[in-house]
Amino acid sequence: MRVYNTLSKRKEEFVPLTPGKVKMYVCGPTVYNLIHIGNARPMIVFDTVRRYLEHKGYEVNYVSNFTDVDDKIIAKANEEGVSSKEISERYIAECKKDMEAMNVRPATTHPLATQEIGGMVEMIQILMDKGYAYNVDGTVYFRTRKFREYGKLSHKNLDDLRSGNRSLLVTGEDQKEDPLDFVLWKPKKEGEPSWPSPWSDGRPGWHIECSVMSKKYLGEEIDIHAGGEDLIFPHHENEIAQSECCNGKPFARYWLHNAFLNIDNRKMSKSLGNFFTVREISEKYDLQVLRFFMLSAHYRSPLNFSADLMEAAASGLERIRNTVSNLAYIKENNRAEASAAANLTGNGDGTGKKSSEKQNDSSVAAGMDGSGIDSGRLEESEQEILAGAKAFEAKFDEAMDDDFNTADAIAAIFELVKYANSHLTSENSPELIGTVRDEIVGLCDILGLIVEEKEELLDADIEALIAERQAARKARDFARADEIRNQLAGQGITLLDTREGVKWKRA
Ligand code: AMP
Ligand code: ZN
């Protein structure tokens, strides 16, 4: 597996520090408002990276913080006349709801900056002791020029950075030794949340939070550190400086950055006001469509948000979902099942279904020859079809192994869908149809895309539906009876008509 590393500006073979395990840190949002779909891009992208690593057999320790102390949170709290805590707690809860709706799994740990202040004070003290930090009137700065490798992630030259930052010298920051020095700790202002420290009652700078939380929950050296590309400089550059100077070890092996989600080719951001919240999008679309849209592009390519592209994503996802439900349908109406249905319902065509009720997909030929196959073993011709289908799995993995190329991985899923539509009919065995269906669902699941009805039916609901189906059959309402059978099939419930009555099992 090869991943693009911002540090080397190259794709590198992925080798974790400990075989079979991955330690991964993703910078999370600052919580003062509902998240916008630009913020959702790293969430979806790196959740997919995590899922793929797990698919490859790695055990992933995934840490993603919430920045719950910040100027913007304080400003919002003052605006509403409530505490910062109330604001951050409210928007963490809202963010978690959005994540769930986008099928972004909760991190192994979601640390909160305000719960980790002790660790931050400790790390700053170590940096002071080692001469990497200095205190001016209660504000502690990092002595950037002392870290020789500063600029290695953003590939910036220190001298260029200095001349570019000359203006800082005349903007009231002249208490710094150097314009490039950045804040580790700042004293409180009136009405701000604060914590005691050896230097002043105050609060930490933003960069130190991630260095500390990453160290606490993952250790001094980690495998992957990720976030949006706007974090490369200065946030991640500063994190490297703090962590490596404190710990005397390389911080993260692989630095992954997603490109921006744009709107009219400009970065979507709160400050520009050109954003849609995830919540707004959810009023118009199933958020699986948003996820599909995000993954249709490679994570390092800029992605322009538009209604047309969302519509295209909606119909792409629908195409996959249609095939998945058609396969469930033809699996239930294949030769073996159909002959049983014919015996019971006696409607003449052997499918247990009126022709008007048949699915309109032309590939779904509902004919049968009455022989029935109910063996776990596939005939040779079916083994060939299966091998053809499995080839798309290899294609999917190949795309994902190449720096998580979800665009090509989705293309492989579409090819598999097309293949299934043209190769599978109700003439095939339920084993083959079920296996290909599971393959499509499984590949989508690696990307976190839900393509089958997930609503869990309770046993009592299933029993009630079965009773209703029996009554419908008694009343010779075969259309309704079949509708119920298909509804259950779509949820992975198989009905078995036996001499003792109807039995059912979950897939
Ligand atoms: P913030 O709350 O601004 O710190 O952002 C949280 C995460 O969202 C960071 O990883 C940012 O890089 C990322 N992000 C913010 N805006 C965008 C955007 N328009 N496109 C992609 N990622 C973004
Ligand atoms: Zn961070």
mmCIF file of N, CA and C in Angstrom, residues 100-174:
data_model
loop_
_atom_site.group_PDB
_atom_site.id
_atom_site.type_symbol
_atom_site.label_atom_id
_atom_site.label_comp_id
_atom_site.label_asym_id
_atom_site.label_seq_id
_atom_site.Cartn_x
_atom_site.Cartn_y
_atom_site.Cartn_z
ATOM 1 N N GLU A 100 -22.557 10.893 12.717
ATOM 2 C CA GLU A 100 -23.317 9.642 12.656
ATOM 3 C C GLU A 100 -24.141 9.586 11.369
ATOM 4 N N ALA A 101 -24.745 10.722 11.028
ATOM 5 C CA ALA A 101 -25.583 10.748 9.823
ATOM 6 C C ALA A 101 -24.754 10.558 8.551
ATOM 7 N N MET A 102 -23.472 10.915 8.609
ATOM 8 C CA MET A 102 -22.602 10.713 7.439
ATOM 9 C C MET A 102 -21.918 9.342 7.495
ATOM 10 N N ASN A 103 -22.285 8.561 8.501
ATOM 11 C CA ASN A 103 -21.679 7.250 8.743
ATOM 12 C C ASN A 103 -20.177 7.356 8.995
ATOM 13 N N VAL A 104 -19.786 8.440 9.666
ATOM 14 C CA VAL A 104 -18.399 8.600 10.129
ATOM 15 C C VAL A 104 -18.350 7.988 11.518
ATOM 16 N N ARG A 105 -17.522 6.959 11.667
ATOM 17 C CA ARG A 105 -17.511 6.262 12.959
ATOM 18 C C ARG A 105 -16.869 7.119 14.045
ATOM 19 N N PRO A 106 -17.344 6.993 15.282
ATOM 20 C CA PRO A 106 -16.669 7.732 16.361
ATOM 21 C C PRO A 106 -15.211 7.287 16.438
ATOM 22 N N ALA A 107 -14.335 8.225 16.813
ATOM 23 C CA ALA A 107 -12.920 7.877 16.972
ATOM 24 C C ALA A 107 -12.767 6.923 18.151
ATOM 25 N N THR A 108 -11.619 6.253 18.214
ATOM 26 C CA THR A 108 -11.320 5.434 19.390
ATOM 27 C C THR A 108 -11.372 6.355 20.614
ATOM 28 N N THR A 109 -10.791 7.546 20.473
ATOM 29 C CA THR A 109 -10.866 8.565 21.527
ATOM 30 C C THR A 109 -11.077 9.930 20.878
ATOM 31 N N HIS A 110 -11.981 10.705 21.470
ATOM 32 C CA HIS A 110 -12.210 12.096 21.054
ATOM 33 C C HIS A 110 -11.802 13.004 22.208
ATOM 34 N N PRO A 111 -10.510 13.293 22.368
ATOM 35 C CA PRO A 111 -10.151 14.130 23.516
ATOM 36 C C PRO A 111 -10.610 15.569 23.357
ATOM 37 N N LEU A 112 -10.816 16.216 24.501
ATOM 38 C CA LEU A 112 -11.205 17.632 24.507
ATOM 39 C C LEU A 112 -10.021 18.429 25.046
ATOM 40 N N ALA A 113 -9.694 19.511 24.367
ATOM 41 C CA ALA A 113 -8.547 20.320 24.779
ATOM 42 C C ALA A 113 -8.644 20.727 26.247
ATOM 43 N N THR A 114 -9.857 21.132 26.675
ATOM 44 C CA THR A 114 -9.985 21.650 28.049
ATOM 45 C C THR A 114 -9.755 20.572 29.116
ATOM 46 N N GLN A 115 -9.812 19.310 28.701
ATOM 47 C CA GLN A 115 -9.582 18.229 29.674
ATOM 48 C C GLN A 115 -8.107 17.830 29.741
ATOM 49 N N GLU A 116 -7.275 18.480 28.940
ATOM 50 C CA GLU A 116 -5.885 18.045 28.821
ATOM 51 C C GLU A 116 -4.902 19.164 29.148
ATOM 52 N N ILE A 117 -5.372 20.174 29.900
ATOM 53 C CA ILE A 117 -4.523 21.348 30.149
ATOM 54 C C ILE A 117 -3.261 20.961 30.935
ATOM 55 N N GLY A 118 -3.408 20.036 31.889
ATOM 56 C CA GLY A 118 -2.259 19.616 32.704
ATOM 57 C C GLY A 118 -1.119 19.116 31.825
ATOM 58 N N GLY A 119 -1.446 18.298 30.838
ATOM 59 C CA GLY A 119 -0.437 17.751 29.916
ATOM 60 C C GLY A 119 0.211 18.861 29.091
ATOM 61 N N MET A 120 -0.584 19.876 28.788
ATOM 62 C CA MET A 120 -0.040 20.988 27.983
ATOM 63 C C MET A 120 0.964 21.789 28.807
ATOM 64 N N VAL A 121 0.600 22.047 30.061
ATOM 65 C CA VAL A 121 1.519 22.786 30.943
ATOM 66 C C VAL A 121 2.825 21.995 31.078
ATOM 67 N N GLU A 122 2.694 20.686 31.224
ATOM 68 C CA GLU A 122 3.884 19.827 31.355
ATOM 69 C C GLU A 122 4.779 19.911 30.118
ATOM 70 N N MET A 123 4.153 19.822 28.925
ATOM 71 C CA MET A 123 4.962 19.851 27.708
ATOM 72 C C MET A 123 5.635 21.214 27.528
ATOM 73 N N ILE A 124 4.906 22.265 27.852
ATOM 74 C CA ILE A 124 5.492 23.612 27.725
ATOM 75 C C ILE A 124 6.677 23.745 28.686
ATOM 76 N N GLN A 125 6.519 23.167 29.881
ATOM 77 C CA GLN A 125 7.616 23.237 30.870
ATOM 78 C C GLN A 125 8.853 22.512 30.333
ATOM 79 N N ILE A 126 8.646 21.365 29.723
ATOM 80 C CA ILE A 126 9.801 20.628 29.159
ATOM 81 C C ILE A 126 10.476 21.483 28.089
ATOM 82 N N LEU A 127 9.666 22.118 27.248
ATOM 83 C CA LEU A 127 10.230 22.965 26.183
ATOM 84 C C LEU A 127 11.002 24.150 26.780
ATOM 85 N N MET A 128 10.485 24.694 27.877
ATOM 86 C CA MET A 128 11.209 25.790 28.564
ATOM 87 C C MET A 128 12.545 25.255 29.087
ATOM 88 N N ASP A 129 12.482 24.094 29.761
ATOM 89 C CA ASP A 129 13.695 23.527 30.358
ATOM 90 C C ASP A 129 14.756 23.236 29.303
ATOM 91 N N LYS A 130 14.295 22.864 28.113
ATOM 92 C CA LYS A 130 15.262 22.539 27.058
ATOM 93 C C LYS A 130 15.681 23.770 26.252
ATOM 94 N N GLY A 131 15.149 24.907 26.603
ATOM 95 C CA GLY A 131 15.543 26.142 25.916
ATOM 96 C C GLY A 131 14.778 26.416 24.630
ATOM 97 N N TYR A 132 13.689 25.676 24.417
ATOM 98 C CA TYR A 132 12.899 25.880 23.197
ATOM 99 C C TYR A 132 11.746 26.866 23.401
ATOM 100 N N ALA A 133 11.586 27.320 24.631
ATOM 101 C CA ALA A 133 10.458 28.228 24.880
ATOM 102 C C ALA A 133 10.888 29.301 25.863
ATOM 103 N N TYR A 134 10.235 30.449 25.810
ATOM 104 C CA TYR A 134 10.563 31.547 26.732
ATOM 105 C C TYR A 134 9.293 32.297 27.107
ATOM 106 N N ASN A 135 9.359 32.877 28.286
ATOM 107 C CA ASN A 135 8.194 33.550 28.866
ATOM 108 C C ASN A 135 8.407 35.068 28.832
ATOM 109 N N VAL A 136 7.455 35.780 28.277
ATOM 110 C CA VAL A 136 7.487 37.251 28.345
ATOM 111 C C VAL A 136 6.178 37.710 28.977
ATOM 112 N N ASP A 137 6.265 38.157 30.195
ATOM 113 C CA ASP A 137 5.093 38.687 30.910
ATOM 114 C C ASP A 137 3.895 37.739 30.903
ATOM 115 N N GLY A 138 4.143 36.464 31.114
ATOM 116 C CA GLY A 138 3.040 35.504 31.204
ATOM 117 C C GLY A 138 2.666 34.858 29.882
ATOM 118 N N THR A 139 3.208 35.372 28.774
ATOM 119 C CA THR A 139 2.980 34.708 27.487
ATOM 120 C C THR A 139 4.212 33.854 27.191
ATOM 121 N N VAL A 140 3.970 32.576 26.824
ATOM 122 C CA VAL A 140 5.105 31.709 26.503
ATOM 123 C C VAL A 140 5.149 31.495 24.994
ATOM 124 N N TYR A 141 6.339 31.684 24.425
ATOM 125 C CA TYR A 141 6.533 31.517 22.976
ATOM 126 C C TYR A 141 7.457 30.345 22.697
ATOM 127 N N PHE A 142 7.277 29.759 21.539
ATOM 128 C CA PHE A 142 8.202 28.738 21.059
ATOM 129 C C PHE A 142 9.302 29.438 20.260
ATOM 130 N N ARG A 143 10.559 29.041 20.541
ATOM 131 C CA ARG A 143 11.715 29.664 19.885
ATOM 132 C C ARG A 143 11.979 28.928 18.560
ATOM 133 N N THR A 144 11.252 29.350 17.547
ATOM 134 C CA THR A 144 11.218 28.613 16.279
ATOM 135 C C THR A 144 12.610 28.392 15.678
ATOM 136 N N ARG A 145 13.447 29.422 15.700
ATOM 137 C CA ARG A 145 14.733 29.295 14.997
ATOM 138 C C ARG A 145 15.632 28.250 15.628
ATOM 139 N N LYS A 146 15.322 27.843 16.879
ATOM 140 C CA LYS A 146 16.164 26.841 17.533
ATOM 141 C C LYS A 146 15.923 25.435 16.957
ATOM 142 N N PHE A 147 14.773 25.256 16.333
ATOM 143 C CA PHE A 147 14.486 23.941 15.725
ATOM 144 C C PHE A 147 14.933 23.998 14.266
ATOM 145 N N ARG A 148 16.063 23.364 14.018
ATOM 146 C CA ARG A 148 16.705 23.467 12.705
ATOM 147 C C ARG A 148 15.827 22.983 11.560
ATOM 148 N N GLU A 149 14.961 22.011 11.891
ATOM 149 C CA GLU A 149 14.169 21.407 10.804
ATOM 150 C C GLU A 149 12.853 22.132 10.547
ATOM 151 N N TYR A 150 12.674 23.268 11.184
ATOM 152 C CA TYR A 150 11.414 23.993 11.004
ATOM 153 C C TYR A 150 11.194 24.310 9.521
ATOM 154 N N GLY A 151 10.022 23.982 9.028
ATOM 155 C CA GLY A 151 9.718 24.222 7.610
ATOM 156 C C GLY A 151 9.756 22.945 6.783
ATOM 157 N N LYS A 152 10.134 21.811 7.420
ATOM 158 C CA LYS A 152 10.319 20.585 6.635
ATOM 159 C C LYS A 152 9.001 20.014 6.090
ATOM 160 N N LEU A 153 7.898 20.293 6.759
ATOM 161 C CA LEU A 153 6.621 19.754 6.279
ATOM 162 C C LEU A 153 6.034 20.633 5.169
ATOM 163 N N SER A 154 6.086 21.928 5.391
ATOM 164 C CA SER A 154 5.490 22.851 4.409
ATOM 165 C C SER A 154 6.491 23.201 3.310
ATOM 166 N N HIS A 155 7.709 22.672 3.451
ATOM 167 C CA HIS A 155 8.776 22.907 2.464
ATOM 168 C C HIS A 155 9.000 24.403 2.288
ATOM 169 N N LYS A 156 9.001 25.063 3.435
ATOM 170 C CA LYS A 156 9.263 26.496 3.421
ATOM 171 C C LYS A 156 10.659 26.730 3.980
ATOM 172 N N ASN A 157 11.287 27.745 3.433
ATOM 173 C CA ASN A 157 12.618 28.090 3.865
ATOM 174 C C ASN A 157 12.499 29.145 4.976
ATOM 175 N N LEU A 158 13.238 28.927 6.063
ATOM 176 C CA LEU A 158 13.125 29.823 7.223
ATOM 177 C C LEU A 158 13.381 31.286 6.878
ATOM 178 N N ASP A 159 14.370 31.517 6.000
ATOM 179 C CA ASP A 159 14.683 32.916 5.665
ATOM 180 C C ASP A 159 13.533 33.557 4.904
ATOM 181 N N ASP A 160 12.944 32.780 3.981
ATOM 182 C CA ASP A 160 11.798 33.327 3.235
ATOM 183 C C ASP A 160 10.657 33.627 4.189
ATOM 184 N N LEU A 161 10.448 32.688 5.117
ATOM 185 C CA LEU A 161 9.365 32.890 6.075
ATOM 186 C C LEU A 161 9.614 34.151 6.882
ATOM 187 N N ARG A 162 10.859 34.351 7.281
ATOM 188 C CA ARG A 162 11.178 35.546 8.093
ATOM 189 C C ARG A 162 10.907 36.820 7.334
ATOM 190 N N SER A 163 11.369 36.865 6.080
ATOM 191 C CA SER A 163 11.162 38.116 5.357
ATOM 192 C C SER A 163 9.676 38.316 5.087
ATOM 193 N N GLY A 164 8.961 37.195 4.869
ATOM 194 C CA GLY A 164 7.516 37.284 4.638
ATOM 195 C C GLY A 164 6.762 37.741 5.874
ATOM 196 N N ASN A 165 7.369 37.543 7.022
ATOM 197 C CA ASN A 165 6.687 37.876 8.271
ATOM 198 C C ASN A 165 7.208 39.157 8.918
ATOM 199 N N ARG A 166 8.000 39.902 8.164
ATOM 200 C CA ARG A 166 8.605 41.103 8.743
ATOM 201 C C ARG A 166 7.534 42.046 9.311
ATOM 202 N N SER A 167 6.405 42.072 8.640
ATOM 203 C CA SER A 167 5.338 42.979 9.074
ATOM 204 C C SER A 167 4.919 42.718 10.521
ATOM 205 N N LEU A 168 5.064 41.461 10.956
ATOM 206 C CA LEU A 168 4.661 41.129 12.328
ATOM 207 C C LEU A 168 5.431 41.953 13.355
ATOM 208 N N LEU A 169 6.668 42.314 12.979
ATOM 209 C CA LEU A 169 7.495 43.053 13.927
ATOM 210 C C LEU A 169 6.896 44.415 14.284
ATOM 211 N N VAL A 170 6.124 44.945 13.346
ATOM 212 C CA VAL A 170 5.576 46.276 13.619
ATOM 213 C C VAL A 170 4.085 46.237 13.960
ATOM 214 N N THR A 171 3.579 45.023 14.283
ATOM 215 C CA THR A 171 2.149 44.957 14.586
ATOM 216 C C THR A 171 1.900 44.592 16.051
ATOM 217 N N GLY A 172 2.769 45.083 16.899
ATOM 218 C CA GLY A 172 2.527 44.890 18.316
ATOM 219 C C GLY A 172 2.992 43.545 18.855
ATOM 220 N N GLU A 173 3.632 42.741 18.029
ATOM 221 C CA GLU A 173 4.128 41.452 18.511
ATOM 222 C C GLU A 173 5.619 41.556 18.787
ATOM 223 N N ASP A 174 6.097 42.748 19.057
ATOM 224 C CA ASP A 174 7.543 42.933 19.171
ATOM 225 C C ASP A 174 8.126 42.413 20.473
#
